[in-house]
XYZ file of C-alpha atoms in Angstrom:
674
model
C 245.672 107.813 4.907
C 244.985 104.694 7.222
C 241.942 105.917 8.449
C 240.373 106.254 4.793
C 240.190 102.009 4.366
C 238.035 101.889 7.782
C 236.096 105.036 7.027
C 235.257 103.543 3.432
C 234.791 100.286 5.549
C 231.800 102.063 7.262
C 230.532 103.713 4.828
C 229.589 100.662 3.023
C 228.220 98.207 6.216
C 225.853 101.417 6.933
C 224.409 101.667 3.129
C 223.872 97.497 3.006
C 222.122 98.214 6.413
C 219.924 100.904 5.227
C 219.386 98.531 1.688
C 217.913 95.808 4.102
C 216.085 98.033 6.326
C 214.404 99.831 3.446
C 213.857 97.071 0.824
C 211.923 97.618 -2.326
C 208.407 96.645 -0.946
C 208.473 99.692 1.569
C 206.046 102.531 0.366
C 207.579 106.116 0.554
C 204.886 108.637 1.011
C 206.178 112.004 0.503
C 202.951 113.780 0.149
C 199.465 113.835 0.664
C 197.078 114.273 -2.762
C 193.703 113.901 -2.718
C 192.765 111.865 -5.571
C 195.921 109.607 -4.992
C 194.789 106.382 -4.921
C 197.285 103.446 -3.534
C 196.383 100.399 -5.383
C 199.834 99.207 -5.574
C 199.610 95.353 -5.131
C 202.498 94.738 -5.370
C 203.442 96.448 -2.238
C 200.674 95.027 -0.738
C 201.009 91.318 1.245
C 198.429 88.785 1.510
C 197.983 85.384 3.069
C 194.644 83.320 3.314
C 195.374 82.033 7.150
C 194.270 83.963 9.966
C 196.757 84.420 12.859
C 196.960 87.681 15.505
C 200.407 87.585 14.917
C 200.162 88.906 11.805
C 199.586 92.275 13.062
C 202.932 92.931 14.564
C 205.655 94.953 13.487
C 208.234 92.937 13.272
C 206.507 89.931 11.717
C 208.306 88.312 8.867
C 205.648 88.283 5.594
C 208.586 88.133 3.315
C 207.078 84.847 2.424
C 203.676 86.242 1.595
C 202.107 86.570 -1.675
C 201.927 89.847 -3.454
C 198.091 91.415 -3.532
C 196.657 90.848 -6.883
C 193.962 88.541 -8.448
C 194.527 85.798 -6.254
C 193.761 87.830 -3.133
C 190.356 88.069 -4.077
C 189.943 84.677 -4.684
C 191.339 83.372 -1.073
C 189.126 86.454 0.334
C 186.198 85.006 -0.718
C 185.171 82.341 1.703
C 187.412 83.208 4.668
C 189.439 85.576 6.681
C 192.742 86.835 4.904
C 195.443 89.199 6.022
C 197.212 92.022 4.158
C 200.269 94.349 5.548
C 201.636 97.505 4.294
C 205.094 98.683 4.914
C 205.301 102.149 4.360
C 207.420 105.304 6.105
C 206.822 109.230 5.842
C 209.264 112.137 4.828
C 210.000 114.678 7.589
C 207.597 117.059 6.844
C 204.542 114.622 7.304
C 206.083 113.473 11.060
C 203.263 114.160 13.738
C 200.809 115.635 10.991
C 197.537 114.319 11.757
C 196.791 111.792 9.189
C 193.799 109.123 8.574
C 192.706 106.316 6.171
C 190.248 106.788 3.600
C 189.010 103.047 3.588
C 186.849 101.732 0.682
C 185.781 97.936 0.849
C 182.610 95.527 0.663
C 183.448 93.352 3.735
C 184.673 94.068 7.301
C 187.757 94.680 8.313
C 190.327 95.353 11.649
C 193.097 97.724 10.568
C 196.196 97.443 12.898
C 199.096 100.442 12.772
C 202.439 98.493 13.913
C 200.691 96.423 15.824
C 198.159 98.174 17.977
C 194.403 98.241 16.791
C 193.400 101.753 14.842
C 190.174 101.239 13.393
C 187.538 98.835 12.758
C 184.991 98.795 9.466
C 181.718 96.187 10.069
C 182.309 93.086 12.376
C 184.076 89.717 11.028
C 181.758 86.805 11.845
C 181.934 83.494 12.126
C 180.399 82.694 8.386
C 180.236 86.078 6.939
C 180.855 89.754 8.087
C 178.116 91.267 9.850
C 177.757 94.377 7.481
C 176.186 97.464 9.461
C 178.991 99.556 7.820
C 180.883 99.895 4.924
C 183.039 102.702 5.471
C 183.142 105.646 7.659
C 182.737 109.266 7.463
C 185.717 110.401 9.698
C 187.873 107.629 10.117
C 190.121 107.711 13.283
C 193.046 109.749 13.192
C 197.236 109.031 13.988
C 200.457 110.490 13.679
C 204.064 109.086 13.201
C 206.765 110.280 15.123
C 209.484 109.269 13.126
C 210.490 108.752 9.555
C 211.547 104.780 10.393
C 209.138 101.740 8.814
C 205.518 101.336 9.723
C 203.038 98.611 9.049
C 199.483 99.023 8.323
C 198.081 95.137 9.269
C 194.368 94.400 7.780
C 192.502 91.485 9.178
C 190.037 91.454 6.542
C 186.817 89.258 5.619
C 184.897 89.989 1.874
C 181.306 89.392 1.847
C 180.169 86.433 -0.335
C 178.453 87.389 -3.500
C 174.735 88.387 -3.415
C 172.278 87.013 -6.093
C 169.028 87.442 -5.084
C 167.087 89.442 -8.172
C 163.462 88.404 -6.619
C 164.217 89.933 -3.334
C 164.389 93.903 -3.252
C 166.325 94.057 -0.077
C 169.018 91.593 -1.401
C 169.170 92.872 -4.945
C 170.374 96.819 -3.438
C 172.469 95.139 -1.307
C 174.295 93.318 -4.032
C 174.499 96.578 -6.130
C 175.839 98.173 -2.694
C 178.480 95.731 -2.325
C 179.363 95.647 -5.761
C 179.789 99.212 -5.852
C 182.270 99.121 -3.376
C 185.774 97.822 -4.146
C 187.078 94.987 -2.614
C 189.640 96.539 -0.251
C 191.310 100.049 -0.700
C 193.228 102.169 1.542
C 194.509 105.999 0.982
C 196.441 108.610 3.451
C 195.005 111.563 4.144
C 195.506 114.459 5.860
C 193.159 114.121 8.783
C 192.279 118.117 9.038
C 192.005 118.931 5.490
C 189.993 115.607 5.193
C 187.450 116.507 8.060
C 187.351 119.705 7.222
C 186.100 118.932 3.594
C 183.835 116.292 4.794
C 182.527 118.816 7.500
C 182.082 121.649 4.640
C 180.367 119.479 1.934
C 178.265 118.087 4.660
C 177.091 121.261 5.752
C 176.656 122.204 1.831
C 174.520 119.235 1.007
C 172.510 119.473 4.152
C 171.695 123.255 3.357
C 170.556 122.595 -0.262
C 168.935 119.509 0.053
C 166.867 120.197 3.203
C 165.820 123.863 1.854
C 164.781 122.204 -1.263
C 162.732 119.158 1.084
C 161.482 121.927 3.123
C 160.386 124.002 0.165
C 159.011 121.394 -1.798
C 157.052 119.610 1.144
C 155.637 123.291 2.170
C 154.170 123.741 -1.405
C 153.030 120.017 -0.934
C 150.781 120.606 1.983
C 149.847 123.896 0.401
C 148.075 122.358 -2.754
C 146.933 119.426 -0.580
C 144.905 122.202 1.528
C 144.068 123.777 -1.639
C 142.517 120.179 -3.077
C 140.715 119.909 0.119
C 138.792 122.732 0.217
C 138.595 122.685 -3.611
C 138.112 119.302 -4.394
C 137.657 119.722 -8.471
C 140.697 121.072 -8.529
C 142.863 117.807 -9.396
C 145.447 119.866 -10.360
C 146.186 120.720 -7.015
C 146.202 117.299 -5.673
C 148.648 116.119 -8.489
C 150.674 119.147 -8.087
C 150.946 118.671 -4.353
C 151.848 115.026 -4.775
C 154.685 116.059 -6.862
C 156.070 118.609 -4.658
C 155.804 116.112 -1.870
C 157.826 113.480 -4.258
C 160.720 115.935 -4.862
C 160.643 116.897 -1.519
C 160.984 113.566 0.117
C 163.398 112.832 -2.198
C 165.856 115.465 -1.682
C 165.761 114.434 1.922
C 166.303 110.721 1.344
C 169.417 111.637 -1.258
C 170.432 113.725 1.668
C 170.256 110.591 4.056
C 171.455 108.378 1.652
C 174.500 110.518 1.799
C 174.690 110.819 5.677
C 173.961 107.392 6.155
C 177.151 104.624 7.199
C 174.808 102.047 8.114
C 174.000 99.692 5.448
C 170.148 99.305 6.581
C 169.427 102.558 6.720
C 171.165 103.149 3.525
C 169.174 100.789 1.926
C 166.205 101.922 3.428
C 166.777 105.484 1.815
C 167.765 103.964 -1.263
C 164.269 102.013 -1.572
C 162.112 104.690 -0.247
C 164.237 107.579 -2.775
C 162.700 104.586 -5.714
C 159.101 104.957 -4.708
C 159.422 108.493 -4.464
C 160.211 108.377 -8.473
C 157.505 106.065 -8.893
C 155.107 108.839 -7.101
C 157.161 111.472 -8.894
C 156.182 110.211 -12.061
C 152.457 109.344 -11.350
C 152.311 112.838 -10.083
C 153.762 114.559 -12.997
C 151.507 112.549 -15.839
C 148.489 113.275 -13.712
C 149.350 117.163 -13.561
C 150.334 117.847 -17.186
C 147.351 115.766 -18.218
C 144.836 117.544 -16.065
C 146.135 120.582 -17.217
C 146.746 120.104 -20.784
C 145.880 116.555 -21.762
C 142.864 115.978 -23.814
C 142.954 112.085 -23.713
C 141.230 111.075 -20.632
C 142.217 107.453 -21.874
C 145.833 107.976 -21.833
C 145.643 109.891 -18.285
C 144.021 106.540 -16.990
C 146.302 104.376 -18.779
C 149.865 106.323 -17.521
C 148.482 106.498 -13.634
C 147.697 102.451 -14.158
C 151.276 102.212 -15.201
C 152.531 103.920 -11.856
C 150.157 101.490 -9.871
C 151.633 98.737 -11.599
C 155.400 100.152 -10.707
C 154.081 100.308 -7.306
C 152.866 96.479 -6.990
C 155.538 95.483 -8.776
C 158.103 96.934 -6.281
C 156.657 95.034 -3.687
C 155.994 91.840 -5.449
C 158.926 91.638 -7.838
C 161.698 94.051 -8.193
C 162.931 92.450 -11.291
C 159.700 93.922 -12.815
C 159.964 97.294 -11.182
C 163.841 97.511 -12.127
C 162.910 97.285 -15.576
C 159.268 99.015 -15.806
C 160.436 101.862 -13.645
C 162.895 103.645 -16.092
C 160.494 102.949 -19.071
C 157.465 104.824 -17.228
C 159.770 107.492 -16.018
C 160.985 108.152 -19.575
C 157.691 107.646 -20.905
C 156.438 110.099 -18.668
C 158.985 113.085 -19.120
C 158.319 112.297 -22.969
C 154.726 112.653 -22.377
C 155.065 115.583 -20.373
C 157.319 117.407 -22.370
C 155.160 116.592 -25.840
C 151.614 117.603 -23.941
C 153.353 120.932 -23.110
C 154.846 121.991 -25.990
C 151.448 121.165 -27.994
C 149.512 123.153 -25.648
C 152.269 126.288 -26.351
C 151.721 125.524 -30.194
C 147.777 125.857 -29.190
C 149.168 129.318 -27.768
C 147.310 128.267 -24.177
C 148.494 131.181 -22.010
C 148.831 128.684 -18.947
C 151.124 126.542 -20.729
C 153.571 129.481 -21.079
C 153.339 129.987 -17.530
C 153.879 126.617 -16.200
C 155.601 124.943 -18.896
C 158.786 127.147 -18.826
C 159.618 125.587 -15.573
C 158.861 121.988 -16.155
C 160.619 122.118 -19.514
C 163.597 123.753 -17.932
C 163.679 120.984 -15.037
C 163.007 118.328 -17.687
C 165.908 119.489 -19.683
C 168.562 120.094 -17.059
C 168.020 116.269 -15.787
C 167.848 114.711 -19.216
C 171.578 116.667 -19.735
C 172.586 115.746 -16.285
C 171.600 111.933 -16.819
C 173.187 112.052 -20.397
C 176.033 113.306 -19.232
C 176.485 111.264 -16.572
C 175.766 108.165 -18.631
C 178.421 108.789 -21.195
C 180.925 109.993 -18.676
C 180.207 106.502 -16.644
C 179.731 108.954 -13.516
C 177.340 109.021 -10.387
C 174.577 111.855 -11.332
C 174.233 112.167 -7.412
C 178.098 112.679 -7.200
C 177.591 115.310 -10.769
C 174.703 116.990 -8.398
C 177.019 117.329 -5.764
C 179.685 119.049 -7.979
C 179.309 122.759 -7.191
C 178.161 124.129 -10.653
C 175.758 121.684 -11.588
C 174.694 122.210 -8.040
C 174.243 125.870 -8.288
C 172.257 125.447 -12.089
C 169.949 122.736 -10.714
C 169.036 124.631 -7.681
C 168.154 127.508 -9.767
C 165.967 125.289 -12.034
C 164.064 123.353 -9.542
C 162.685 126.728 -7.690
C 161.869 127.871 -11.262
C 159.619 125.271 -11.583
C 157.100 125.940 -8.223
C 157.886 129.742 -9.026
C 156.147 128.804 -12.628
C 153.298 127.333 -10.812
C 152.768 130.142 -8.438
C 152.759 132.138 -11.725
C 150.032 130.009 -12.895
C 148.197 130.276 -9.723
C 148.740 134.455 -10.081
C 147.478 134.230 -13.285
C 144.307 132.266 -12.587
C 143.622 134.465 -9.199
C 144.442 137.478 -11.127
C 141.898 136.776 -14.377
C 139.214 135.732 -11.784
C 139.694 139.059 -9.522
C 139.691 140.916 -12.944
C 136.289 138.956 -13.856
C 134.795 139.536 -10.603
C 135.721 143.233 -10.728
C 134.178 143.514 -14.441
C 130.909 141.918 -13.036
C 130.909 144.254 -10.090
C 130.859 147.286 -11.701
C 128.265 145.844 -14.020
C 126.300 145.151 -11.406
C 126.857 148.189 -10.203
C 125.734 149.742 -13.456
C 122.760 147.748 -13.263
C 121.681 148.831 -9.815
C 122.238 152.665 -10.460
C 120.201 151.914 -13.461
C 117.222 150.721 -11.714
C 117.431 152.202 -8.438
C 115.001 154.948 -9.768
C 112.632 152.061 -10.718
C 112.997 149.994 -7.431
C 111.997 153.615 -5.596
C 108.772 153.756 -7.793
C 108.023 150.053 -7.366
C 108.566 150.394 -4.059
C 105.886 153.303 -3.784
C 103.209 151.412 -5.456
C 103.760 148.337 -3.446
C 103.644 150.415 -0.174
C 100.087 151.914 -1.788
C 99.249 148.283 -2.517
C 100.524 147.121 0.414
C 98.153 149.718 2.580
C 95.173 148.973 0.201
C 95.855 144.632 0.506
C 96.375 145.022 4.535
C 93.164 146.758 4.633
C 91.426 143.871 2.221
C 93.361 141.068 4.431
C 91.949 142.792 7.597
C 88.836 142.887 6.728
C 88.698 139.240 5.122
C 90.232 138.171 8.299
C 87.621 139.609 10.362
C 84.826 138.314 8.315
C 86.740 135.081 8.332
C 87.019 135.076 12.519
C 83.244 136.234 12.145
C 82.556 133.320 10.192
C 84.238 130.949 12.091
C 82.829 132.149 15.073
C 79.331 131.853 13.760
C 80.314 128.300 12.650
C 81.560 127.249 16.338
C 78.383 128.276 17.681
C 76.559 126.354 15.572
C 79.183 123.158 16.165
C 78.533 124.043 19.951
C 74.740 124.079 19.666
C 74.985 120.801 18.087
C 77.427 118.964 19.918
C 78.976 119.324 23.468
C 82.157 121.712 23.563
C 84.476 118.892 23.973
C 83.237 116.807 21.725
C 83.229 119.978 18.970
C 86.983 120.348 19.620
C 87.823 116.650 19.013
C 85.533 116.523 15.932
C 87.664 119.764 14.727
C 91.309 118.956 15.567
C 90.871 114.785 14.401
C 88.214 114.909 12.214
C 86.250 112.397 14.247
C 85.069 111.213 17.630
C 84.969 108.127 19.586
C 81.983 106.955 21.431
C 82.733 106.588 24.926
C 80.864 104.887 27.700
C 80.007 107.326 31.135
C 79.867 105.098 34.258
C 77.707 107.615 36.294
C 75.364 109.942 34.692
C 71.907 111.298 35.175
C 69.224 111.512 32.400
C 66.168 113.725 32.173
C 63.228 113.607 30.229
C 60.369 115.838 29.894
C 56.893 116.043 27.964
C 54.012 118.598 27.792
C 51.005 116.533 28.677
C 48.513 118.319 26.791
C 50.292 119.126 23.820
C 48.228 117.214 20.978
C 45.058 119.015 22.294
C 46.307 122.279 22.476
C 47.696 122.355 19.331
C 44.295 121.288 17.514
C 43.213 124.392 19.197
C 45.879 126.862 19.322
C 47.137 125.791 15.651
C 50.243 124.881 14.439
C 52.064 128.513 14.152
C 51.138 129.159 17.816
C 52.524 125.408 19.146
C 55.679 126.038 17.427
C 56.119 129.147 19.290
C 55.336 127.967 22.475
C 57.712 125.168 22.171
C 60.301 127.174 20.667
C 59.841 129.764 23.987
C 59.694 126.703 26.664
C 62.697 125.040 24.852
C 64.853 128.174 24.895
C 63.873 128.812 28.456
C 64.890 124.703 28.795
C 68.278 125.258 27.203
C 68.944 128.184 29.519
C 68.502 125.869 32.648
C 70.217 123.348 31.595
C 72.921 125.665 31.053
C 72.799 127.039 34.384
C 73.159 123.647 35.952
C 75.450 121.931 33.902
C 73.319 119.752 31.881
C 74.150 118.869 28.423
C 71.131 118.720 26.202
C 70.941 115.858 23.703
C 67.400 116.489 21.759
C 64.073 117.298 21.273
C 61.547 114.758 19.884
C 58.806 116.758 19.257
C 57.161 117.784 22.587
C 59.804 116.012 24.415
C 63.136 117.239 25.914
C 66.009 114.928 26.646
C 69.378 116.210 28.557
C 71.779 114.504 30.728
C 74.466 115.539 33.260
C 77.833 113.853 33.757
C 79.216 113.906 30.181
C 81.301 114.693 28.365
C 83.123 115.306 31.443
C 82.268 113.561 34.700
C 80.533 115.600 37.197
C 80.245 113.829 41.028
C 76.786 115.266 41.870
C 75.381 114.912 38.254
C 71.950 113.792 40.161
C 71.595 117.054 42.438
C 72.112 118.944 39.293
C 69.933 117.226 37.230
C 66.878 117.710 40.181
C 67.788 121.407 40.582
C 67.017 121.895 36.857
C 63.872 119.857 36.698
C 62.557 122.133 39.686
C 63.592 125.193 37.677
C 61.838 123.830 34.927
C 58.260 123.242 36.873
C 58.695 126.522 38.363
C 58.859 128.209 34.998
C 56.043 126.477 33.652
C 53.860 127.544 36.589
C 54.873 130.673 36.354
C 53.904 130.759 32.669
C 50.657 129.128 33.640
C 49.987 132.086 35.868
C 50.881 134.320 33.465
C 48.616 133.077 30.462
C 45.870 132.417 33.280
C 46.175 128.912 33.381
C 46.135 128.773 29.251
C 49.652 127.275 29.012
C 51.248 123.484 28.785
C 51.689 121.510 31.566
C 54.905 119.162 32.100
C 55.742 115.680 33.147
C 59.361 115.002 34.431
C 61.346 111.787 34.601
C 65.002 111.215 36.005
C 67.200 107.994 36.334
C 70.594 107.402 37.287
C 73.257 104.976 35.514
C 75.407 104.431 32.772
C 75.550 104.841 29.143
C 76.983 105.067 25.707
C 77.557 108.653 23.984
C 78.789 109.481 20.647
C 77.899 110.889 17.181
C 75.615 109.715 15.055
C 76.243 109.542 11.023
C 78.487 111.830 8.876
C 75.418 113.990 7.544
C 73.511 116.197 9.422
C 75.063 114.268 12.420
C 73.817 114.496 15.885
C 75.571 113.818 19.343
C 73.315 111.027 20.894
C 72.951 108.849 23.902
C 72.265 105.338 24.268
C 71.572 102.584 26.706
C 68.956 100.924 29.756
C 69.422 104.060 31.560
C 67.923 106.533 28.811
C 65.067 104.047 28.411
C 64.224 104.082 31.768
C 64.296 107.733 32.419
C 61.820 107.843 29.481
C 59.479 105.234 31.515
C 59.847 106.948 34.564
C 58.612 110.138 32.535
C 55.609 108.489 30.959
C 54.826 107.037 34.527
C 55.138 110.681 35.968
C 51.989 113.108 36.413
C 51.848 116.585 34.890
C 53.817 119.017 37.239
C 55.789 116.293 38.942
C 59.383 115.434 39.270
C 59.298 111.469 38.764
C 62.862 109.834 40.162
C 64.165 106.126 40.304
C 65.822 104.284 42.742
C 69.608 104.936 41.627
C 68.986 108.507 41.581
C 67.200 108.790 44.889
C 69.911 107.247 46.804
C 72.595 109.919 45.058
C 69.730 112.845 46.666
C 67.935 111.962 49.093
C 69.825 113.991 51.751
C 68.787 117.217 49.842
C 65.150 116.873 48.932
C 61.431 115.772 50.438
C 60.203 113.043 48.596
C 56.874 111.070 47.932
C 57.328 107.244 48.055
C 55.463 105.817 45.166
C 56.502 102.307 46.239
C 56.800 100.116 43.101
C 54.937 100.889 40.131
C 54.684 98.603 36.890
C 56.535 100.452 34.200
C 56.291 99.240 30.200
C 59.168 96.573 29.471
C 60.622 97.153 32.985
C 58.197 95.285 35.343
C 57.693 96.907 38.698
C 60.152 99.651 39.550
C 60.315 101.851 42.924
C 59.426 105.309 41.912
C 59.792 108.467 43.826
C 57.935 112.054 43.395
C 60.437 115.139 44.171
C 58.072 117.430 46.322
C 60.570 120.126 47.688
C 63.996 121.343 48.637
C 64.963 120.452 52.710
C 64.706 123.663 54.019
C 68.416 123.541 54.748
C 69.610 123.069 51.481
C 67.140 126.045 50.272
C 69.150 129.319 48.754
């Protein structure tokens, strides 16, 4: 009985000690609920000073102020410390825990004086905000049910007010969406498992949708490249591309904890919304719209949204929602109107579009009325599955429309092919008959063509022969090819002149008819001699005969060839005189070598002629020759003196030339005789 007072005193002392160790400001964590938020401002203690001792477990924070509205004010311009004392129930001991942290600044979190985790970097002037939270914070465990302390060194970010700066505007909006500072205790295993599962589902859905829509975009953009008149393929390709990129950017936003990347994907998603609106209005107006002006205006507003996003974010923020809603309403109106007009493509395409529109509108209305985030609503499994089905129905409806177009085109081609076959069968017999007639006509025509061709070839041959009788062959070919000829200078040629001596007396005695026959016979023989020795006949003047050697093609032995031709002429005249018993014409021959000019004179009844002193000199040599003699000049003599025997006549007076040396050709030297 005496021990009872002692026992009562001990119990009382123990209770008083426990009361001191476990003050009312210690948070007792009995269970871990996912939705529980520990915003117990009265349990947090805060001070606007910065001292490393504040993180110690045994530091006395009784003089600190409770966390409340004053904390935000203290934290605006510098670093502040917060402390929270807690203890766990036995069932939570050694369980892996983590701290779900939300903040708009930077912090260092200490557990019982040891650095547990950090978010962002506390800076000298303001925090370096590279991250605002972590997907998987560090885990920890507590081994006893005693009192433990969470100490937080925290620096809030100053208010950002940059409405005309797109990066600043998005950054300000991002910071304002986070609470100043909040910590929730979580079961690390459950928290990580749920985060991984959530991320896996989100990755599967968003990346699958992004891949599907991007693939559709590539297909339709390629279709537009091969058929540039199908503008609906271009707009629908851009439409699919915008949705695919938007899904990818949403995935990146949900998985980006670095602020710069986060803001980049947010801005990119805004641009995809503009691209979505532009492509949607272009697509619906191209397929079902009747007003070209309205389409141009709507596309122009889309271009203005792009420009404003780069120039003035404030204009873009005000213009984009209006433009997006206007495009949705306009597309809805156009499709419904096309359905009322009973356009079959409108029912095929419109079903998927209207279902997608309806769900998006309902989602945003519900989100607006419930003041929740549409992205979070999308992540919800029921909404996610419903939206997934609806988003897939839209490309399926377009595929149905394309299949309808292809089927209609294929049916039309089949009908046309059947009609072609019918017409072919009907006209096949007529074609055979026509072929038979044509074959007969072809035979007749071929025979006529052959006959006409032969006649033409004969006439052409006659024309060519006639032309060659008038002109040298080279000159004739040039005239046929070019329609004209050029007058050419020939430096080394030999000219021969012949003249019958007693032509006038014999013409009076024989009569004109016989004289013409005699001349024709003689000149024909002369022509053959000229052709034999390579001379070119120029013309006949009465009973005179003019020829030249060494043109139009150059001949090295032109003088020798000319003298041979002259000897053959004399031989011919002598033989004819013997046949006619002396009753024949006698002839004089003059030859001179030098240069001259040759060409065609006139355009009607034209003739090939030669000019120059060489021609005149050859004429004077013929005039000063004797019957049956070949009179040559000094220049010709020098060229042929090794081949023939001559009679030197000395200097002989020639009309207009004075005295010039002349030679008679008597015969060919014995060693050159054939």
